[in-house]
Tab-separated table of C-alpha atoms in Angstrom:
chain	number	residue	atom	x	y	z
A	22	MET	CA	8.647	19.922	-188.397
A	23	MET	CA	6.209	19.180	-185.582
A	24	SER	CA	2.737	17.650	-185.754
A	25	ILE	CA	0.178	16.833	-183.070
A	26	LYS	CA	-2.289	14.051	-183.843
A	27	THR	CA	-5.171	12.513	-181.937
A	28	ALA	CA	-5.725	8.778	-182.160
A	29	ASP	CA	-9.080	7.296	-183.125
A	30	ILE	CA	-11.031	5.610	-180.352
A	31	SER	CA	-10.845	1.819	-180.295
A	32	PRO	CA	-13.758	-0.481	-179.356
A	33	VAL	CA	-11.953	-1.344	-176.120
A	34	ALA	CA	-11.766	2.342	-175.237
A	35	GLU	CA	-15.504	2.700	-175.870
A	36	VAL	CA	-16.267	-0.100	-173.408
A	37	GLU	CA	-13.844	1.469	-170.923
A	38	ARG	CA	-15.781	4.715	-171.052
A	39	LEU	CA	-19.110	2.923	-170.539
A	40	ILE	CA	-17.906	1.427	-167.272
A	41	SER	CA	-15.617	4.246	-166.145
A	42	ASP	CA	-16.366	6.694	-163.379
A	43	THR	CA	-18.032	9.421	-165.391
A	44	ARG	CA	-18.583	11.490	-162.273
A	45	TRP	CA	-14.941	12.500	-162.449
A	46	GLY	CA	-15.991	14.407	-165.575
A	47	GLU	CA	-19.512	15.535	-164.666
A	48	THR	CA	-21.656	15.875	-161.562
A	49	LEU	CA	-24.063	13.072	-160.734
A	50	ASP	CA	-26.536	12.352	-157.964
A	51	ALA	CA	-25.222	9.077	-156.552
A	52	ARG	CA	-27.332	8.220	-153.554
A	53	ASN	CA	-27.706	4.631	-154.767
A	54	PRO	CA	-24.512	2.693	-153.913
A	55	CYS	CA	-25.357	-0.178	-156.229
A	56	PRO	CA	-22.585	-0.582	-158.877
A	57	GLU	CA	-25.174	-1.464	-161.508
A	58	ALA	CA	-26.952	1.845	-160.897
A	59	ILE	CA	-23.690	3.733	-161.119
A	60	ALA	CA	-22.787	2.065	-164.399
A	61	SER	CA	-26.247	2.810	-165.797
A	62	SER	CA	-25.948	6.474	-164.856
A	63	GLY	CA	-22.515	6.485	-166.438
A	64	ARG	CA	-23.946	5.521	-169.795
A	65	ARG	CA	-26.244	8.532	-169.698
A	66	LEU	CA	-23.698	11.029	-168.448
A	67	LEU	CA	-20.611	10.116	-170.421
A	68	SER	CA	-17.846	12.591	-169.623
A	69	ARG	CA	-16.562	14.801	-172.416
A	70	SER	CA	-14.106	16.858	-170.412
A	71	CYS	CA	-12.110	14.032	-168.865
A	72	ARG	CA	-11.197	10.689	-170.349
A	73	GLY	CA	-10.000	9.228	-167.073
A	74	ARG	CA	-9.910	5.430	-167.080
A	75	PHE	CA	-10.710	4.876	-163.428
A	76	VAL	CA	-13.189	1.991	-163.170
A	77	LEU	CA	-15.935	2.128	-160.568
A	78	GLY	CA	-17.007	-1.516	-160.346
A	79	ILE	CA	-14.417	-4.227	-159.758
A	80	MET	CA	-16.905	-6.725	-161.207
A	81	LEU	CA	-17.288	-4.620	-164.337
A	82	LEU	CA	-13.508	-4.353	-164.637
A	83	ALA	CA	-13.291	-8.140	-164.627
A	84	LEU	CA	-15.939	-8.201	-167.343
A	85	LEU	CA	-13.909	-5.792	-169.476
A	86	ASN	CA	-10.820	-7.965	-169.089
A	87	ALA	CA	-12.819	-10.974	-170.205
A	88	TRP	CA	-14.163	-9.125	-173.256
A	89	SER	CA	-10.962	-7.396	-174.325
A	90	PRO	CA	-9.508	-10.221	-176.492
A	91	TRP	CA	-12.701	-10.309	-178.588
A	92	PHE	CA	-12.360	-6.700	-179.693
A	93	GLY	CA	-9.068	-7.326	-181.475
A	94	GLN	CA	-6.994	-4.328	-182.537
A	95	GLY	CA	-8.190	-0.789	-182.004
A	96	ARG	CA	-7.760	2.026	-184.491
A	97	PRO	CA	-4.678	3.983	-183.400
A	98	VAL	CA	-3.528	7.020	-185.318
A	99	SER	CA	-1.302	6.365	-188.299
A	100	ILE	CA	2.259	6.515	-186.997
A	101	GLN	CA	5.325	7.037	-189.133
A	102	SER	CA	8.073	4.549	-188.313
A	103	ARG	CA	11.234	6.178	-189.660
A	104	PRO	CA	14.614	6.879	-188.074
A	105	ASP	CA	14.259	10.596	-188.837
A	106	VAL	CA	10.866	10.859	-187.052
A	107	LEU	CA	10.511	10.986	-183.253
A	108	ASN	CA	7.085	9.782	-182.036
A	109	ILE	CA	5.940	10.941	-178.592
A	110	GLY	CA	2.792	9.379	-177.081
A	111	TYR	CA	0.545	11.006	-174.462
A	112	ILE	CA	-2.748	10.100	-172.794
A	113	GLN	CA	-5.443	12.642	-173.700
A	114	TYR	CA	-6.185	13.702	-170.121
A	115	THR	CA	-2.549	14.772	-169.737
A	116	PHE	CA	-3.861	17.997	-171.290
A	117	TYR	CA	-7.058	18.143	-169.188
A	118	ASP	CA	-6.564	21.660	-167.887
A	119	LEU	CA	-4.144	22.939	-170.520
A	120	GLN	CA	-4.867	25.181	-173.461
A	121	MET	CA	-4.135	22.936	-176.430
A	122	ASN	CA	-2.825	25.864	-178.459
A	123	ASP	CA	-0.314	26.672	-175.709
A	124	ALA	CA	0.769	23.049	-175.544
A	125	ARG	CA	1.060	22.890	-179.318
A	126	VAL	CA	3.264	26.001	-179.535
A	127	ALA	CA	5.542	24.846	-176.710
A	128	LEU	CA	5.912	21.359	-178.188
A	129	GLU	CA	6.653	22.776	-181.624
A	130	MET	CA	9.377	25.043	-180.229
A	131	TRP	CA	10.962	22.191	-178.302
A	132	ALA	CA	10.739	19.907	-181.353
A	133	SER	CA	12.552	22.510	-183.428
A	134	SER	CA	15.370	22.599	-180.885
A	135	LEU	CA	15.664	18.804	-181.100
A	136	ILE	CA	15.751	18.823	-184.887
A	137	ASN	CA	18.323	21.624	-185.036
A	138	GLN	CA	20.823	19.907	-182.753
A	139	ASP	CA	24.230	19.120	-184.226
A	140	GLU	CA	24.359	15.675	-185.847
A	141	SER	CA	20.663	15.108	-185.148
A	142	PRO	CA	19.084	12.734	-187.704
A	143	LEU	CA	15.607	14.070	-186.919
A	144	LYS	CA	13.491	15.817	-189.514
A	145	GLU	CA	10.144	15.564	-187.749
A	146	VAL	CA	8.710	15.184	-184.235
A	147	ASP	CA	5.136	13.908	-183.855
A	148	ALA	CA	3.145	14.283	-180.616
A	149	LEU	CA	0.474	11.572	-180.634
A	150	ILE	CA	-2.431	12.036	-178.228
A	151	PHE	CA	-4.324	8.831	-177.351
A	152	PRO	CA	-7.858	8.856	-175.873
A	153	SER	CA	-7.262	5.871	-173.585
A	154	VAL	CA	-4.651	3.593	-172.079
A	155	ALA	CA	-5.999	0.782	-174.282
A	156	ASP	CA	-5.117	2.701	-177.441
A	157	LEU	CA	-1.722	3.694	-176.083
A	158	GLN	CA	-1.083	0.056	-175.225
A	159	ILE	CA	-1.679	-0.977	-178.839
A	160	ALA	CA	0.877	1.540	-180.096
A	161	ILE	CA	3.383	0.324	-177.503
A	162	SER	CA	2.806	-3.308	-178.518
A	163	ASN	CA	3.494	-2.379	-182.134
A	164	GLU	CA	6.670	-0.578	-180.995
A	165	LYS	CA	5.655	2.585	-182.835
A	166	LEU	CA	6.349	5.101	-180.062
A	167	ASP	CA	9.799	6.390	-179.138
A	168	ILE	CA	8.799	8.349	-176.022
A	169	ILE	CA	5.784	7.641	-173.798
A	170	ILE	CA	4.537	10.094	-171.154
A	171	LEU	CA	1.960	8.750	-168.695
A	172	GLY	CA	0.858	8.603	-165.073
A	173	SER	CA	2.288	6.175	-162.547
A	174	ALA	CA	-0.936	4.189	-162.150
A	175	GLU	CA	-1.351	3.944	-165.919
A	176	TYR	CA	2.229	2.710	-166.302
A	177	LEU	CA	1.834	0.070	-163.595
A	178	ARG	CA	-1.336	-1.241	-165.244
A	179	LEU	CA	0.186	-1.611	-168.708
A	180	ARG	CA	0.235	-5.255	-169.761
A	181	ASN	CA	3.199	-4.715	-172.079
A	182	ARG	CA	5.449	-2.441	-170.071
A	183	ASP	CA	8.368	-4.834	-170.677
A	184	LEU	CA	8.659	-3.135	-174.100
A	185	ILE	CA	9.405	0.251	-172.557
A	186	GLU	CA	11.765	1.540	-169.873
A	187	PRO	CA	11.219	4.399	-167.399
A	188	VAL	CA	13.981	6.958	-167.819
A	189	LEU	CA	12.792	10.290	-166.393
A	190	ALA	CA	10.611	11.617	-163.599
A	191	PRO	CA	9.191	15.124	-163.071
A	192	ASN	CA	10.736	17.087	-160.230
A	193	SER	CA	9.557	20.163	-158.335
A	194	TYR	CA	10.674	21.628	-155.009
A	195	ASN	CA	13.597	19.165	-155.119
A	196	SER	CA	11.282	16.154	-155.019
A	197	CYS	CA	9.768	13.774	-157.553
A	198	LEU	CA	7.001	12.758	-155.146
A	199	GLN	CA	3.943	14.612	-153.940
A	200	ASN	CA	0.987	14.177	-151.583
A	201	TYR	CA	-2.728	14.393	-152.226
A	202	ILE	CA	-4.874	15.825	-149.451
A	203	LEU	CA	-8.544	16.009	-148.516
A	204	LEU	CA	-9.169	19.541	-147.244
A	205	ILE	CA	-12.007	20.642	-144.962
A	206	ARG	CA	-12.709	23.695	-142.832
A	207	LYS	CA	-11.287	23.528	-139.311
A	208	ASP	CA	-14.622	24.686	-137.878
A	209	SER	CA	-16.667	22.100	-139.798
A	210	GLY	CA	-16.726	19.680	-136.866
A	211	ILE	CA	-15.668	16.875	-139.222
A	212	ASN	CA	-13.119	14.403	-137.876
A	213	GLU	CA	-13.964	11.242	-139.828
A	214	LEU	CA	-14.651	10.439	-143.475
A	215	ALA	CA	-18.053	9.011	-142.543
A	216	GLN	CA	-19.217	12.512	-141.568
A	217	LEU	CA	-18.875	13.620	-145.202
A	218	ARG	CA	-21.710	11.364	-146.422
A	219	ASN	CA	-23.932	13.082	-149.011
A	220	GLY	CA	-21.531	16.007	-149.055
A	221	ARG	CA	-20.017	17.862	-152.001
A	222	LEU	CA	-16.481	17.000	-153.124
A	223	LEU	CA	-14.405	19.114	-155.512
A	224	LEU	CA	-11.563	17.316	-157.249
A	225	VAL	CA	-8.552	18.824	-159.012
A	226	LEU	CA	-8.057	16.562	-162.019
A	227	GLY	CA	-5.659	18.415	-164.272
A	228	GLY	CA	-3.011	16.055	-165.552
A	229	GLU	CA	-2.967	13.842	-162.449
A	230	GLY	CA	-4.217	10.654	-164.107
A	231	GLU	CA	-5.757	7.858	-162.024
A	232	LEU	CA	-3.594	8.134	-158.936
A	233	PRO	CA	-5.643	10.584	-156.807
A	234	LYS	CA	-8.832	8.688	-157.632
A	235	VAL	CA	-7.246	5.369	-156.661
A	236	TRP	CA	-6.091	6.888	-153.384
A	237	LEU	CA	-9.563	8.307	-152.672
A	238	GLU	CA	-11.329	5.022	-153.373
A	239	THR	CA	-8.773	3.132	-151.273
A	240	LEU	CA	-9.451	5.450	-148.324
A	241	PHE	CA	-13.169	4.782	-148.428
A	242	LEU	CA	-12.851	1.037	-148.959
A	243	LYS	CA	-10.359	0.799	-146.084
A	244	GLU	CA	-12.778	2.522	-143.703
A	245	GLY	CA	-15.688	0.335	-144.777
A	246	LEU	CA	-17.556	3.181	-146.491
A	247	GLY	CA	-17.857	1.485	-149.879
A	248	ASN	CA	-17.473	3.287	-153.167
A	249	ALA	CA	-16.488	6.936	-152.795
A	250	THR	CA	-18.469	7.946	-155.865
A	251	ALA	CA	-21.658	6.561	-154.335
A	252	PHE	CA	-20.855	8.060	-150.945
A	253	PHE	CA	-20.955	11.718	-151.985
A	254	LYS	CA	-24.010	13.577	-153.209
A	255	GLU	CA	-21.828	15.321	-155.774
A	256	ILE	CA	-18.286	15.025	-157.083
A	257	LYS	CA	-17.245	17.848	-159.354
A	258	PRO	CA	-13.906	18.019	-161.206
A	259	VAL	CA	-12.225	21.384	-161.613
A	260	GLU	CA	-9.237	22.555	-163.639
A	261	LYS	CA	-7.279	24.469	-161.010
A	262	ALA	CA	-6.538	24.076	-157.320
A	263	SER	CA	-8.005	27.490	-156.514
A	264	LYS	CA	-11.370	26.373	-157.923
A	265	ALA	CA	-11.374	23.447	-155.494
A	266	VAL	CA	-9.863	25.014	-152.388
A	267	LEU	CA	-11.651	28.387	-152.369
A	268	PRO	CA	-15.218	26.963	-152.438
A	269	VAL	CA	-14.347	24.938	-149.315
A	270	PHE	CA	-12.893	28.073	-147.753
A	271	PHE	CA	-16.108	30.000	-148.537
A	272	ARG	CA	-18.352	27.096	-147.352
A	273	GLN	CA	-19.641	26.348	-150.853
A	274	ALA	CA	-18.314	22.771	-150.745
A	275	ASP	CA	-17.661	20.317	-147.928
A	276	VAL	CA	-14.300	18.920	-148.996
A	277	CYS	CA	-11.799	19.042	-151.832
A	278	LEU	CA	-9.015	16.802	-153.110
A	279	ALA	CA	-5.886	18.671	-154.187
A	280	THR	CA	-2.122	18.331	-154.009
A	281	SER	CA	-0.228	19.530	-150.960
A	282	ARG	CA	1.946	21.598	-153.323
A	283	SER	CA	-1.028	23.533	-154.647
A	284	PHE	CA	-2.380	24.063	-151.130
A	285	ASP	CA	0.988	25.424	-150.000
A	286	SER	CA	1.036	27.833	-152.950
A	287	LEU	CA	-2.450	29.122	-152.131
A	288	LYS	CA	-1.495	29.585	-148.469
A	289	GLU	CA	1.426	31.750	-149.527
A	290	LEU	CA	-0.943	33.972	-151.508
A	291	ASN	CA	-3.544	34.083	-148.738
A	292	PRO	CA	-2.380	32.938	-145.268
A	293	GLN	CA	-5.987	32.953	-144.044
A	294	ILE	CA	-6.607	29.855	-146.193
A	295	GLY	CA	-4.022	27.983	-144.138
A	296	ASN	CA	-5.563	29.262	-140.911
A	297	GLU	CA	-9.073	28.060	-141.723
A	298	LEU	CA	-8.530	24.845	-143.719
A	299	VAL	CA	-7.001	21.585	-142.541
A	300	ALA	CA	-6.134	18.239	-144.127
A	301	LEU	CA	-8.547	15.498	-143.067
A	302	ARG	CA	-6.446	12.854	-144.819
A	303	ILE	CA	-3.003	12.922	-146.480
A	304	SER	CA	-1.803	10.406	-149.055
A	305	PRO	CA	1.614	8.729	-149.053
A	306	ASN	CA	4.331	10.399	-151.118
A	307	LEU	CA	3.493	9.391	-154.691
A	308	LEU	CA	5.076	9.749	-158.119
A	309	ARG	CA	2.698	11.683	-160.355
A	310	GLY	CA	4.026	10.416	-163.695
A	311	LEU	CA	7.050	9.350	-165.676
A	312	VAL	CA	8.696	9.398	-169.091
A	313	CYS	CA	9.524	6.105	-170.801
A	314	PHE	CA	11.567	5.189	-173.880
A	315	ARG	CA	10.977	2.292	-176.241
A	316	LYS	CA	13.573	-0.317	-175.292
A	317	SER	CA	14.338	-1.280	-178.885
A	318	ARG	CA	15.619	2.202	-179.807
A	319	THR	CA	19.351	2.387	-180.399
A	320	GLU	CA	21.461	3.384	-177.411
A	321	LYS	CA	22.784	6.347	-179.379
A	322	ASP	CA	19.273	7.653	-180.090
A	323	LYS	CA	18.180	7.111	-176.486
A	324	LYS	CA	21.187	8.969	-175.131
A	325	ARG	CA	20.671	11.904	-177.488
A	326	THR	CA	17.006	12.239	-176.472
A	327	LEU	CA	17.740	11.704	-172.777
A	328	ASP	CA	20.419	14.388	-172.711
A	329	SER	CA	18.075	16.833	-174.422
A	330	MET	CA	15.177	16.161	-172.030
A	331	LEU	CA	17.406	16.494	-168.967
A	332	ARG	CA	18.251	20.011	-170.188
A	333	MET	CA	14.692	21.037	-171.099
A	334	HIS	CA	14.405	23.436	-168.157
A	335	GLU	CA	17.465	25.369	-169.354
A	336	ASP	CA	15.972	26.812	-172.560
A	337	PRO	CA	12.799	28.892	-173.145
A	338	PRO	CA	10.776	26.250	-175.082
A	339	GLY	CA	11.579	23.589	-172.492
A	340	LYS	CA	10.766	25.926	-169.613
A	341	GLN	CA	7.394	26.643	-171.192
A	342	ILE	CA	6.596	22.930	-171.396
A	343	MET	CA	7.609	22.422	-167.759
A	344	LEU	CA	5.408	25.367	-166.781
A	345	LEU	CA	2.437	23.927	-168.663
A	346	PHE	CA	2.782	20.644	-166.802
A	347	ARG	CA	3.420	22.395	-163.477
A	348	GLU	CA	6.875	20.902	-162.982
A	349	GLU	CA	10.332	22.458	-162.702
A	350	ARG	CA	12.522	19.916	-164.456
A	351	LEU	CA	13.031	16.261	-165.399
A	352	VAL	CA	15.499	14.053	-163.522
A	353	PRO	CA	16.734	10.467	-164.013
A	354	PHE	CA	14.162	7.885	-162.935
A	355	GLN	CA	14.772	5.634	-159.926
A	356	ASP	CA	12.802	2.438	-159.174
A	357	ALA	CA	12.216	3.622	-155.606
A	358	TYR	CA	10.035	6.457	-156.919
A	359	LEU	CA	7.325	3.950	-157.908
A	360	GLU	CA	7.223	1.853	-154.733
A	361	SER	CA	4.497	3.826	-152.946
A	362	ALA	CA	2.290	3.864	-156.065
A	363	LYS	CA	2.750	0.087	-156.430
A	364	ASN	CA	1.742	-0.453	-152.810
A	365	LEU	CA	-1.304	1.789	-153.214
A	366	LEU	CA	-2.516	-0.096	-156.282
A	367	LEU	CA	-2.022	-3.466	-154.575
A	368	GLU	CA	-4.010	-2.275	-151.572
A	369	PHE	CA	-6.755	-0.887	-153.807
A	370	GLU	CA	-7.051	-4.142	-155.761
A	371	LYS	CA	-7.169	-6.205	-152.567
A	372	LEU	CA	-9.828	-4.015	-150.953
A	373	GLY	CA	-11.734	-3.753	-154.231
A	374	SER	CA	-11.918	-7.531	-154.613
A	375	LYS	CA	-13.217	-7.842	-151.062
A	376	TYR	CA	-15.818	-5.134	-151.687
A	377	ALA	CA	-16.927	-6.770	-154.941
A	378	SER	CA	-17.428	-10.082	-153.110
A	379	GLN	CA	-19.556	-8.341	-150.499
A	380	ILE	CA	-21.692	-6.701	-153.193
A	381	LYS	CA	-22.108	-10.037	-154.944
A	382	GLU	CA	-23.210	-11.714	-151.706
A	383	SER	CA	-25.705	-8.942	-150.937
A	384	HIS	CA	-27.381	-9.413	-154.341
A	385	ARG	CA	-27.973	-13.151	-153.932
């Protein structure tokens, strides 16, 4: 038996959404670089299509951290804690550009294969979809989840990640790492980020989590351009790479953020795209996401699940899941895979703190 449940939204998650970058979910005129103005606009244009947790204002993030203890426990979905039930936790935006019915069918088929294994104690597999990292964190703290699937940035920001252990990483084209790129037209005359001011940016969000946004903001902070979301006239998220790359190709947008993998695929379909577009900036090699197990599970249960997930790409239900998440297979996790993401987050936090201090000084 397989069930897919969505967690209720906790008070902490509500505050997160009030101060999050809603322009990743909707378009917004952001000519005013003041963080207070951005936050105010965010309250009016709360995103429904993307529950990304990327925080615009470092000062507001500090405020959230100060408030968090006062909100107490959130309201996570009711989770069965039984040895014959396998609980899998996801962040909601993992499914940003997926058809939920397709995901449901694929997960149900894979769950059935788990349950039908020889000597398997499982009678039920529950996929639990959480609206925010805060809600997922509560479930992890209560040790209710057996498997946790999340982005690299989200994992590194978990306060209680000592309760879980990374075990698997997605792999495509014989690599677990990928690059993000900012694409422009070769004939645009643009050589520097500063030349994109008040331009239109298209962003491929689907299932990428915070990482591409963190990289983008780090780029702009590093070059002294302030907050990327205030820099552009419009930032519009799209579901597929083609919907980001082609408008730049046809001069309908100034720049797009996509993965180098998706750009390579589009170039194979239409070589002219590769002839006329060029990467203005390229990110380090980064791990998109990872699969974690609850540490307190028995070694026997962990091994059984691990062996099954390593073979997912070998059977039709598993292949369908890999296809939905745009990966080829899962491979054993290595600590080295996370190093570049760690370094990026450290750089972002350092630059963000400096930027917040400058904003504070300018408002005195």
